[in-house]
């Protein structure tokens, strides 16, 4: 319990300490200096995410860094085991990437400001129209040269078994013509979700697998239809 309390203290203090950097990022964005802004955001969010993993005593083993394309932005598609998936992604991938998140996250003070600058998308799954608008927004972000992360299950699995992959998630890649990099996260649910009290945090080890890139350019209709199961099988191969 002491570790959990300590972690929440680190979470909020880290967020407060990041505010000067957020203010600077806001200023650079207003001036149109997006490259400089992205560098600050990437550095600040990685520092914060690392502090969260360190406070929780979470070790992350990253596999397959050689599979990351150095000259292209991509859509990362992965399974979603728990709340710690986000800091694991932020610390494991060298470049800045946004997330497709639930609309509720937009209401968290401080967090929203950073996520906006990370090119995150907030999706309201209760409305088909709003979900479609979010996908369209995501396609534009990808076309503009920024990478995104989406969890096509739509919610945390809280274990090693995966739920169904929503086909609409893959339109981000097929409509923007950007490649997919499948990601497998294994073990993150044991940090919070597997505990009897869901707010408790326990030390753990997470394996983060970066799979070879899958091209989406010039796919036939049949190939597009088979894409969700193909990517799911790749991700499942490391669970």
PDB file of C-alpha atoms in Angstrom, residues 8-216:
ATOM      1  CA  UNK A   8       0.229   8.500  -6.813  1.00  0.00           C
ATOM      2  CA  UNK A   9       2.321  11.220  -5.165  1.00  0.00           C
ATOM      3  CA  UNK A  10       4.947  10.856  -7.911  1.00  0.00           C
ATOM      4  CA  UNK A  11       2.171  10.978 -10.516  1.00  0.00           C
ATOM      5  CA  UNK A  12       0.754  14.309  -9.347  1.00  0.00           C
ATOM      6  CA  UNK A  13       4.056  15.969  -8.417  1.00  0.00           C
ATOM      7  CA  UNK A  14       5.493  14.989 -11.795  1.00  0.00           C
ATOM      8  CA  UNK A  15       2.473  16.473 -13.509  1.00  0.00           C
ATOM      9  CA  UNK A  16       2.861  19.739 -11.589  1.00  0.00           C
ATOM     10  CA  UNK A  17       6.590  19.919 -12.357  1.00  0.00           C
ATOM     11  CA  UNK A  18       5.858  19.484 -16.046  1.00  0.00           C
ATOM     12  CA  UNK A  19       3.670  22.591 -16.208  1.00  0.00           C
ATOM     13  CA  UNK A  20       6.499  25.029 -17.146  1.00  0.00           C
ATOM     14  CA  UNK A  21       7.358  22.772 -20.100  1.00  0.00           C
ATOM     15  CA  UNK A  22       3.675  22.614 -21.059  1.00  0.00           C
ATOM     16  CA  UNK A  23       3.458  26.412 -20.999  1.00  0.00           C
ATOM     17  CA  UNK A  24       6.540  26.592 -23.240  1.00  0.00           C
ATOM     18  CA  UNK A  25       5.006  24.012 -25.598  1.00  0.00           C
ATOM     19  CA  UNK A  26       1.822  26.095 -25.782  1.00  0.00           C
ATOM     20  CA  UNK A  27       3.868  29.176 -26.658  1.00  0.00           C
ATOM     21  CA  UNK A  28       5.829  27.383 -29.394  1.00  0.00           C
ATOM     22  CA  UNK A  29       2.617  25.952 -30.862  1.00  0.00           C
ATOM     23  CA  UNK A  30       1.086  29.442 -31.084  1.00  0.00           C
ATOM     24  CA  UNK A  31       4.175  30.617 -32.967  1.00  0.00           C
ATOM     25  CA  UNK A  32       3.936  27.691 -35.382  1.00  0.00           C
ATOM     26  CA  UNK A  33       7.258  26.245 -34.187  1.00  0.00           C
ATOM     27  CA  UNK A  34       5.955  22.680 -34.184  1.00  0.00           C
ATOM     28  CA  UNK A  35       9.298  20.892 -34.527  1.00  0.00           C
ATOM     29  CA  UNK A  36      10.649  22.628 -31.431  1.00  0.00           C
ATOM     30  CA  UNK A  37       7.360  22.019 -29.638  1.00  0.00           C
ATOM     31  CA  UNK A  38       7.402  18.294 -30.482  1.00  0.00           C
ATOM     32  CA  UNK A  39      10.941  17.959 -29.095  1.00  0.00           C
ATOM     33  CA  UNK A  40       9.907  19.474 -25.772  1.00  0.00           C
ATOM     34  CA  UNK A  41       6.763  17.338 -25.581  1.00  0.00           C
ATOM     35  CA  UNK A  42       8.646  14.130 -26.395  1.00  0.00           C
ATOM     36  CA  UNK A  43      11.338  14.875 -23.810  1.00  0.00           C
ATOM     37  CA  UNK A  44       8.930  15.936 -21.041  1.00  0.00           C
ATOM     38  CA  UNK A  45       6.450  13.085 -21.487  1.00  0.00           C
ATOM     39  CA  UNK A  46       9.233  10.481 -21.558  1.00  0.00           C
ATOM     40  CA  UNK A  47      10.722  11.890 -18.361  1.00  0.00           C
ATOM     41  CA  UNK A  48       7.347  11.738 -16.623  1.00  0.00           C
ATOM     42  CA  UNK A  49       6.523   8.227 -17.907  1.00  0.00           C
ATOM     43  CA  UNK A  50       9.934   6.932 -16.780  1.00  0.00           C
ATOM     44  CA  UNK A  51       9.344   8.330 -13.295  1.00  0.00           C
ATOM     45  CA  UNK A  52       6.007   6.469 -13.104  1.00  0.00           C
ATOM     46  CA  UNK A  53       7.578   3.149 -14.073  1.00  0.00           C
ATOM     47  CA  UNK A  54      10.481   3.689 -11.677  1.00  0.00           C
ATOM     48  CA  UNK A  55       8.144   4.545  -8.776  1.00  0.00           C
ATOM     49  CA  UNK A  56       6.137   1.376  -9.437  1.00  0.00           C
ATOM     50  CA  UNK A  57       9.320  -0.702  -9.875  1.00  0.00           C
ATOM     51  CA  UNK A  58       8.268  -1.819 -13.333  1.00  0.00           C
ATOM     52  CA  UNK A  59      10.945  -3.261 -15.600  1.00  0.00           C
ATOM     53  CA  UNK A  60      10.272  -3.134 -19.350  1.00  0.00           C
ATOM     54  CA  UNK A  61      12.015  -5.489 -21.764  1.00  0.00           C
ATOM     55  CA  UNK A  62      11.851  -4.049 -25.285  1.00  0.00           C
ATOM     56  CA  UNK A  63      12.179  -6.502 -28.166  1.00  0.00           C
ATOM     57  CA  UNK A  64      12.457  -5.690 -31.890  1.00  0.00           C
ATOM     58  CA  UNK A  65      13.628  -2.060 -31.950  1.00  0.00           C
ATOM     59  CA  UNK A  66      15.260  -2.919 -35.273  1.00  0.00           C
ATOM     60  CA  UNK A  67      11.748  -3.276 -36.750  1.00  0.00           C
ATOM     61  CA  UNK A  68      10.977   0.426 -36.289  1.00  0.00           C
ATOM     62  CA  UNK A  69      11.172   2.393 -39.567  1.00  0.00           C
ATOM     63  CA  UNK A  70      13.447   5.402 -39.147  1.00  0.00           C
ATOM     64  CA  UNK A  71      12.101   7.493 -42.023  1.00  0.00           C
ATOM     65  CA  UNK A  72       8.326   6.965 -41.872  1.00  0.00           C
ATOM     66  CA  UNK A  73       5.473   7.598 -39.508  1.00  0.00           C
ATOM     67  CA  UNK A  74       3.246   4.619 -38.774  1.00  0.00           C
ATOM     68  CA  UNK A  75       0.120   3.389 -37.044  1.00  0.00           C
ATOM     69  CA  UNK A  76       1.000   1.285 -34.007  1.00  0.00           C
ATOM     70  CA  UNK A  77      -1.678  -1.318 -33.310  1.00  0.00           C
ATOM     71  CA  UNK A  78      -1.482  -3.326 -30.117  1.00  0.00           C
ATOM     72  CA  UNK A  79      -3.292  -5.265 -27.444  1.00  0.00           C
ATOM     73  CA  UNK A  80      -4.359  -3.366 -24.331  1.00  0.00           C
ATOM     74  CA  UNK A  81      -3.828  -5.136 -21.007  1.00  0.00           C
ATOM     75  CA  UNK A  82      -3.864  -2.304 -18.487  1.00  0.00           C
ATOM     76  CA  UNK A  83      -3.393   1.316 -17.465  1.00  0.00           C
ATOM     77  CA  UNK A  84       0.394   1.004 -17.481  1.00  0.00           C
ATOM     78  CA  UNK A  85       0.404   0.349 -21.242  1.00  0.00           C
ATOM     79  CA  UNK A  86       0.580   4.105 -21.899  1.00  0.00           C
ATOM     80  CA  UNK A  87       3.807   4.868 -19.972  1.00  0.00           C
ATOM     81  CA  UNK A  88       5.286   1.643 -21.358  1.00  0.00           C
ATOM     82  CA  UNK A  89       4.630   2.854 -24.915  1.00  0.00           C
ATOM     83  CA  UNK A  90       5.957   6.339 -24.221  1.00  0.00           C
ATOM     84  CA  UNK A  91       9.231   5.063 -22.770  1.00  0.00           C
ATOM     85  CA  UNK A  92       9.735   2.157 -25.201  1.00  0.00           C
ATOM     86  CA  UNK A  93       9.344   4.023 -28.494  1.00  0.00           C
ATOM     87  CA  UNK A  94      11.976   6.677 -29.304  1.00  0.00           C
ATOM     88  CA  UNK A  95       9.724   8.986 -31.296  1.00  0.00           C
ATOM     89  CA  UNK A  96       6.673  11.000 -30.272  1.00  0.00           C
ATOM     90  CA  UNK A  97       3.350   9.240 -30.831  1.00  0.00           C
ATOM     91  CA  UNK A  98      -0.245  10.096 -30.075  1.00  0.00           C
ATOM     92  CA  UNK A  99      -2.909   7.778 -28.716  1.00  0.00           C
ATOM     93  CA  UNK A 100      -6.520   7.160 -29.634  1.00  0.00           C
ATOM     94  CA  UNK A 101      -8.097   7.581 -26.199  1.00  0.00           C
ATOM     95  CA  UNK A 102     -11.532   7.530 -24.605  1.00  0.00           C
ATOM     96  CA  UNK A 103     -13.351  10.864 -24.595  1.00  0.00           C
ATOM     97  CA  UNK A 104     -13.386  10.789 -20.766  1.00  0.00           C
ATOM     98  CA  UNK A 105      -9.608  11.365 -20.662  1.00  0.00           C
ATOM     99  CA  UNK A 106     -10.185  14.777 -22.218  1.00  0.00           C
ATOM    100  CA  UNK A 107     -11.648  15.938 -18.889  1.00  0.00           C
ATOM    101  CA  UNK A 108      -8.531  15.195 -16.781  1.00  0.00           C
ATOM    102  CA  UNK A 109      -6.783  18.529 -15.967  1.00  0.00           C
ATOM    103  CA  UNK A 110      -3.143  18.700 -17.010  1.00  0.00           C
ATOM    104  CA  UNK A 111      -3.239  15.399 -18.886  1.00  0.00           C
ATOM    105  CA  UNK A 112      -5.348  16.839 -21.703  1.00  0.00           C
ATOM    106  CA  UNK A 113      -2.845  19.618 -22.418  1.00  0.00           C
ATOM    107  CA  UNK A 114      -0.026  17.177 -22.967  1.00  0.00           C
ATOM    108  CA  UNK A 115      -2.146  14.756 -24.985  1.00  0.00           C
ATOM    109  CA  UNK A 116      -3.253  17.557 -27.301  1.00  0.00           C
ATOM    110  CA  UNK A 117       0.383  18.326 -28.122  1.00  0.00           C
ATOM    111  CA  UNK A 118       1.096  14.606 -28.632  1.00  0.00           C
ATOM    112  CA  UNK A 119      -1.555  14.607 -31.419  1.00  0.00           C
ATOM    113  CA  UNK A 120      -3.868  12.345 -29.431  1.00  0.00           C
ATOM    114  CA  UNK A 121      -7.445  11.714 -30.541  1.00  0.00           C
ATOM    115  CA  UNK A 122     -10.369  11.537 -28.136  1.00  0.00           C
ATOM    116  CA  UNK A 123     -13.031   9.102 -29.283  1.00  0.00           C
ATOM    117  CA  UNK A 124     -16.631   9.021 -28.082  1.00  0.00           C
ATOM    118  CA  UNK A 125     -17.597   5.379 -28.717  1.00  0.00           C
ATOM    119  CA  UNK A 126     -21.181   6.021 -27.609  1.00  0.00           C
ATOM    120  CA  UNK A 127     -21.819   7.880 -30.875  1.00  0.00           C
ATOM    121  CA  UNK A 128     -21.170   6.347 -34.297  1.00  0.00           C
ATOM    122  CA  UNK A 129     -20.968   9.817 -35.844  1.00  0.00           C
ATOM    123  CA  UNK A 130     -18.422  11.071 -33.308  1.00  0.00           C
ATOM    124  CA  UNK A 131     -16.398   7.866 -33.599  1.00  0.00           C
ATOM    125  CA  UNK A 132     -16.276   8.349 -37.380  1.00  0.00           C
ATOM    126  CA  UNK A 133     -15.199  11.975 -36.920  1.00  0.00           C
ATOM    127  CA  UNK A 134     -12.369  10.830 -34.649  1.00  0.00           C
ATOM    128  CA  UNK A 135     -11.180   8.316 -37.268  1.00  0.00           C
ATOM    129  CA  UNK A 136     -11.223  11.041 -39.943  1.00  0.00           C
ATOM    130  CA  UNK A 137      -9.208  13.285 -37.625  1.00  0.00           C
ATOM    131  CA  UNK A 138      -6.736  10.452 -37.055  1.00  0.00           C
ATOM    132  CA  UNK A 139      -6.306   9.882 -40.791  1.00  0.00           C
ATOM    133  CA  UNK A 140      -5.391  13.552 -41.178  1.00  0.00           C
ATOM    134  CA  UNK A 141      -2.851  13.333 -38.348  1.00  0.00           C
ATOM    135  CA  UNK A 142      -1.211  10.317 -39.992  1.00  0.00           C
ATOM    136  CA  UNK A 143      -1.170  12.025 -43.397  1.00  0.00           C
ATOM    137  CA  UNK A 144       0.466  15.044 -41.753  1.00  0.00           C
ATOM    138  CA  UNK A 145       3.397  12.843 -40.729  1.00  0.00           C
ATOM    139  CA  UNK A 146       2.670  11.968 -37.090  1.00  0.00           C
ATOM    140  CA  UNK A 147       2.497   8.452 -35.648  1.00  0.00           C
ATOM    141  CA  UNK A 148      -0.494   7.166 -33.717  1.00  0.00           C
ATOM    142  CA  UNK A 149      -1.236   4.279 -31.351  1.00  0.00           C
ATOM    143  CA  UNK A 150      -4.618   2.560 -31.296  1.00  0.00           C
ATOM    144  CA  UNK A 151      -5.912  -0.346 -29.214  1.00  0.00           C
ATOM    145  CA  UNK A 152      -8.517  -1.994 -31.478  1.00  0.00           C
ATOM    146  CA  UNK A 153     -10.064  -3.982 -28.616  1.00  0.00           C
ATOM    147  CA  UNK A 154     -11.494  -0.678 -27.399  1.00  0.00           C
ATOM    148  CA  UNK A 155     -10.903  -1.485 -23.726  1.00  0.00           C
ATOM    149  CA  UNK A 156      -8.406  -3.172 -21.402  1.00  0.00           C
ATOM    150  CA  UNK A 157      -8.354  -6.960 -21.536  1.00  0.00           C
ATOM    151  CA  UNK A 158      -6.931  -7.162 -17.971  1.00  0.00           C
ATOM    152  CA  UNK A 159      -5.174 -10.384 -18.960  1.00  0.00           C
ATOM    153  CA  UNK A 160      -3.391 -12.252 -21.742  1.00  0.00           C
ATOM    154  CA  UNK A 161      -6.519 -13.058 -23.752  1.00  0.00           C
ATOM    155  CA  UNK A 162      -7.561 -10.488 -26.347  1.00  0.00           C
ATOM    156  CA  UNK A 163     -11.015  -9.282 -27.268  1.00  0.00           C
ATOM    157  CA  UNK A 164     -12.294  -8.769 -30.803  1.00  0.00           C
ATOM    158  CA  UNK A 165     -10.466  -6.211 -32.921  1.00  0.00           C
ATOM    159  CA  UNK A 166     -12.757  -3.476 -34.215  1.00  0.00           C
ATOM    160  CA  UNK A 167     -12.355  -3.265 -38.006  1.00  0.00           C
ATOM    161  CA  UNK A 168     -12.897   0.496 -38.003  1.00  0.00           C
ATOM    162  CA  UNK A 169      -9.575   0.997 -36.234  1.00  0.00           C
ATOM    163  CA  UNK A 170      -7.740  -0.250 -39.320  1.00  0.00           C
ATOM    164  CA  UNK A 171      -9.216   2.484 -41.513  1.00  0.00           C
ATOM    165  CA  UNK A 172      -6.657   4.791 -39.923  1.00  0.00           C
ATOM    166  CA  UNK A 173      -3.958   2.871 -41.801  1.00  0.00           C
ATOM    167  CA  UNK A 174      -5.759   1.883 -45.002  1.00  0.00           C
ATOM    168  CA  UNK A 175      -7.213   5.360 -45.646  1.00  0.00           C
ATOM    169  CA  UNK A 176      -3.974   7.197 -44.849  1.00  0.00           C
ATOM    170  CA  UNK A 177      -1.867   4.584 -46.712  1.00  0.00           C
ATOM    171  CA  UNK A 178       0.450   4.345 -43.721  1.00  0.00           C
ATOM    172  CA  UNK A 179       2.105   1.080 -42.588  1.00  0.00           C
ATOM    173  CA  UNK A 180       1.066  -0.750 -39.442  1.00  0.00           C
ATOM    174  CA  UNK A 181       3.562  -1.778 -36.778  1.00  0.00           C
ATOM    175  CA  UNK A 182       1.954  -4.456 -34.557  1.00  0.00           C
ATOM    176  CA  UNK A 183       2.851  -4.266 -30.857  1.00  0.00           C
ATOM    177  CA  UNK A 184       2.454  -6.951 -28.192  1.00  0.00           C
ATOM    178  CA  UNK A 185       2.412  -5.979 -24.520  1.00  0.00           C
ATOM    179  CA  UNK A 186       2.681  -8.874 -22.084  1.00  0.00           C
ATOM    180  CA  UNK A 187       2.413  -8.608 -18.303  1.00  0.00           C
ATOM    181  CA  UNK A 188       1.232  -5.021 -17.787  1.00  0.00           C
ATOM    182  CA  UNK A 189      -2.121  -6.093 -16.299  1.00  0.00           C
ATOM    183  CA  UNK A 190      -0.319  -7.650 -13.320  1.00  0.00           C
ATOM    184  CA  UNK A 191       0.735  -4.191 -12.074  1.00  0.00           C
ATOM    185  CA  UNK A 192      -2.800  -2.927 -11.347  1.00  0.00           C
ATOM    186  CA  UNK A 193      -5.668  -4.834 -12.933  1.00  0.00           C
ATOM    187  CA  UNK A 194      -4.818  -8.243 -11.410  1.00  0.00           C
ATOM    188  CA  UNK A 195      -4.851  -6.867  -7.845  1.00  0.00           C
ATOM    189  CA  UNK A 196      -7.796  -7.420  -5.512  1.00  0.00           C
ATOM    190  CA  UNK A 197      -7.957  -3.657  -4.962  1.00  0.00           C
ATOM    191  CA  UNK A 198      -7.714  -2.125  -8.428  1.00  0.00           C
ATOM    192  CA  UNK A 199      -5.983   1.055  -7.254  1.00  0.00           C
ATOM    193  CA  UNK A 200      -3.079  -0.898  -5.730  1.00  0.00           C
ATOM    194  CA  UNK A 201       0.182  -1.010  -7.667  1.00  0.00           C
ATOM    195  CA  UNK A 202       2.655  -3.894  -7.563  1.00  0.00           C
ATOM    196  CA  UNK A 203       6.138  -4.218  -9.099  1.00  0.00           C
ATOM    197  CA  UNK A 204       6.328  -6.225 -12.286  1.00  0.00           C
ATOM    198  CA  UNK A 205       8.027  -6.979 -15.572  1.00  0.00           C
ATOM    199  CA  UNK A 206       6.512  -6.080 -18.933  1.00  0.00           C
ATOM    200  CA  UNK A 207       7.613  -7.429 -22.306  1.00  0.00           C
ATOM    201  CA  UNK A 208       7.131  -5.013 -25.202  1.00  0.00           C
ATOM    202  CA  UNK A 209       7.393  -6.641 -28.638  1.00  0.00           C
ATOM    203  CA  UNK A 210       7.758  -4.538 -31.797  1.00  0.00           C
ATOM    204  CA  UNK A 211       6.821  -6.678 -34.796  1.00  0.00           C
ATOM    205  CA  UNK A 212       7.926  -6.140 -38.407  1.00  0.00           C
ATOM    206  CA  UNK A 213       6.014  -3.466 -40.315  1.00  0.00           C
ATOM    207  CA  UNK A 214       2.966  -4.421 -42.386  1.00  0.00           C
ATOM    208  CA  UNK A 215       2.330  -2.325 -45.499  1.00  0.00           C
ATOM    209  CA  UNK A 216      -1.206  -1.156 -46.274  1.00  0.00           C
TER     210      UNK A 216
END
